[in-house]
Amino acid sequence: MFRVSANTIEVKYDKKIILKDLLLHIPDKSISTIIGPNGCGKSTLLKALTKILPYSKGQILLDGQALNSYKTKELAKKMALLPQSQITPAQITVRELVAYGRYPHQGNFGILSSQDREIIDWAISKTKLNDVENATVDSLSGGQRQRVWIALALAQQTDIIYLDEPTTYLDLAHQLELMKFLKQLNEEENRTIVMVLHDLNLAARFSDYMISMNSGQIIKAGTVEEVMTTTNLKHVFQIDAVISKDPYTGKPICLSYNTSL
Amino acid sequence: MTTWHKWRTIILLFLGSLASIILAISLGAKDISFMTMWTSIFHFDANNNLHQIIYEIRLPRVLGAAFVGMAFAVAGSIIQAVTRNSLADIGILGINGGAVLFVTICFAFYPAISYGWLTFFSFVGATLSTILVFSIGLVARGNLSPLTFTIAGAVIAAFLHAISSGIAIFFDLNRDLAFWYAGGVAGVTWGQLPIFITIVIIAVFVAILLGKQLTIIGAGQEMASSLGINIRFLLFSSMGLVVLLGGAGVAVAGSISFVGLIIPHVARKFVGHDYRWIIPASALLGSTLVVMADLLARIIFAPKELALGILIAFIGVPFFLIVAKKMEGI
C-alpha cells in the first residue's frame, strides 16, 4: 500500500519547470531518502509533496485523495515538514516552540488543552530536551536546536514526517545520533519518514528506499542495493564511485569517487 | 511569563490608558476637575461653559487621539508580524503616501471640498496604494515574501510622494497640505468618531483572533504552512486589517509615523512574542502614547500648539536608532 504517490506531476517555480512527468510512490512505514545533485529538484519535490508548492499537471495522492483537495489544517494532521532552513522566532523558549506543533489540533485561537500539554511533555522527553525546556532556542547548540524542531514535528503527531537535509550543520556524531533517532521513530512508532540527504553513506545506512534524481526527474528508485550502484551514481552525479560493503552494517557504501570522464 | 502575569500587564496597561485619557481631558487652557468632568459626561448641562469645553472640544479630541494611537499601533504590530521585519511600519504599504496623494489631488482640483469628503478620499487613496503594493509584490515573484513587500512598498511610497510633491508645488498647496504631512487630532469632530471607533474596535478584535497565526508565521511561511496555516488567507486578511486601521487612522489624523514602529517593540517588552498578547498591549500602549503626546503638544508652549506628528517623531527617532542598533548586535 502506498499512502503517498505522485503521478506524472509537473511543478513550476517562477514559471520555470523544475519537475516534469515525475512518477513516485512512497512506501508506507519506511524510511525513504531522496538523493541527487544540487538544483535537481529534491527540495521542490518535498515542497510539492507537502502542498507548499502547487503542481501544474498530474496528481499527488494522499490516502487516495488529491493533495490539493485537502484543507491546509487537515493536511497538517497527516504530515509534518522540517524545512531546510529554520527561522527561530526571537526569545522563544524550547517549550513554546514545541507547542506550535499542536496548532493543527487546536481551535484557531490556539489554547492548549491538558492533552496537548501531555503530548508536548512526551515530545520534549523523547528528544531529551527536558533540561533545556525553558531555555530560549537561540541559546542552544546546533544539535539541540535541530532536536527542538524534530520535537515540534513529533508534537504534531503525524504519521508522515518530511525532512529537508536535517543533518546540515551537524557534526558526524550528531548526524549519526539524529539518524538513529529517526530510525527508532520509524521502527517503534511506524512513522513514514521521507528526507532529502546529501550524504550518500548516511542515506544508504538508514534508508529502506532510495530515490535518486537528476534534472527534475527520477533516475532510479528502489532498495539501497538497487540505487547505490556505480552505474546509477554515474547517471545521477556524473561520478565514478567505488562501491563497497559497510563493515558495520553490511550496506553498500561509497568508498571513494572521482569525476566521471 | 505566565498567563496570569500577562493578564495583569494588560489590566495595568488598560488602567494607564484610561488615566491618560482622564488627564488629557482635565488639563489644558482651562484646567477642569475630575468631578466637573464626571458630571459633564453623565449629567450634561448645555449652559455650563466647562461642560461645553469638555463635550465639544476636549472629548472628541482625546477620544480621537486614543483610537488613532490604537489604530496605528495595531496596524504596525500586524505588519511587523507578517513581514517578520521589526523595522516595518504602515508606511511600508504606501498607506500614508496614497492618502496624501489623494488629498493633494482633491485640493488641486476642488479646493472647496468638505472635510468629510477629504477623509473619505484619503481612505480610498490608502486602500488603492496598498492594493498596488500588494499586486506588485504578487506579480514580481508569484509569492508573497516579506522582502518583496518591503521593496515594493518602499518604491511605491517614494513614487506617490514624488507625485504629491509635484502637484503640491504646481498648484501651490503646501499650506493646505501641512496638516496631512504633520498629522494631528485637533480637528477631530463628533461626526467622524462613531464610524472611526467602530472600525478600530472591530479590526483590533479580529486582529486578536488572528494572533496565534500571526505568532506562528514568525517561524517562516513554510513552517507555518506545514502547521496548517493558510498563508494566502492570513496575508490577505491581515493586510485588509492594516488598510482598515491605517487608512482610517490617516484619514482622521494625517500621517503620524513612528507609533506603529515603536509601540510593537514596547509591547513585546511587556508581554513577550505572542501576538495574542502583543496586539491588545499595542492597542493600549498606542492610545496612551498618542493621548499623552497630544496633551504635551497642547500644553508645552500654550497657547501655541506643537504639531502632534512632529512631537511623536521627536520621541520616535531616537527610539528607532536604538532598535536599529540592537538589531545590528544580533
Coordinates of C-alpha atoms in Angstrom, one line a residue, chain A residues 13-14 47 50-52 72-73 76 79-84 87-93 96-97 99-101 103-104 106 108-111 149 152 156, chain B residues 1 6 84 139-143 208-213 215-231 268-269 272-273 276 330:
Chain A
Y13 CA 8.8 27.7 -9.8
D14 CA 8.8 31.3 -11.2
K47 CA 7.6 21.1 -1.2
T50 CA 3.7 18.9 1.4
K51 CA 1.5 21.3 -0.7
I52 CA 3.8 24.2 -0.2
T72 CA -4.1 23.0 4.9
K73 CA -5.1 22.3 8.5
A76 CA -1.1 19.3 9.0
M79 CA 2.1 15.2 7.6
A80 CA 4.8 17.3 9.2
L81 CA 7.7 19.1 7.5
L82 CA 11.1 20.2 8.7
P83 CA 12.2 22.8 6.2
Q84 CA 15.8 23.1 5.1
I87 CA 13.6 30.6 11.3
T88 CA 13.6 30.7 15.1
P89 CA 11.3 33.5 16.5
A90 CA 13.3 35.8 18.8
Q91 CA 13.3 35.0 22.5
I92 CA 11.1 31.9 22.1
T93 CA 11.6 29.1 24.6
E96 CA 6.8 27.4 23.5
L97 CA 8.3 26.4 20.1
A99 CA 3.9 23.8 21.4
Y100 CA 3.5 25.2 17.9
G101 CA 3.2 21.5 16.8
Y103 CA -1.6 24.1 16.3
P104 CA -3.3 21.9 13.8
Q106 CA -6.4 23.2 18.3
N108 CA -7.8 28.9 15.7
F109 CA -7.1 30.8 18.9
G110 CA -4.6 28.1 20.0
I111 CA -5.5 27.4 23.6
W149 CA 12.4 21.3 15.5
L152 CA 7.9 20.2 17.2
Q156 CA 2.3 17.5 15.5
Chain B
M1 CA 6.0 34.8 31.9
K6 CA 0.2 38.8 31.1
R84 CA 9.0 39.4 10.1
V139 CA 3.4 39.8 -9.8
A140 CA 7.1 40.2 -9.1
R141 CA 7.7 36.8 -7.6
G142 CA 4.4 34.9 -7.8
N143 CA 4.6 34.5 -4.0
I208 CA -6.5 39.4 18.3
L209 CA -8.4 36.4 16.8
L210 CA -5.6 36.1 14.2
G211 CA -3.0 36.4 16.9
K212 CA -2.0 32.8 17.1
Q213 CA -1.4 32.6 13.3
T215 CA 2.7 34.4 16.0
I216 CA 3.4 31.1 14.2
I217 CA 4.2 32.8 10.9
G218 CA 7.2 34.2 12.8
A219 CA 8.8 30.7 12.2
G220 CA 8.6 31.3 8.4
Q221 CA 6.0 30.7 5.8
E222 CA 7.0 27.1 5.1
M223 CA 6.8 26.1 8.7
A224 CA 3.5 27.9 9.2
S225 CA 2.1 26.3 6.1
S226 CA 3.1 22.8 7.3
L227 CA 1.5 23.5 10.6
G228 CA -1.8 24.1 8.8
I229 CA -1.9 27.8 8.4
N230 CA -3.4 29.0 5.1
I231 CA -0.7 31.6 4.2
R268 CA 7.0 42.9 23.3
K269 CA 9.0 44.0 26.3
G272 CA 6.7 38.6 25.0
H273 CA 6.5 37.3 21.5
R276 CA -2.5 37.2 21.0
I330 CA 22.2 40.1 16.9

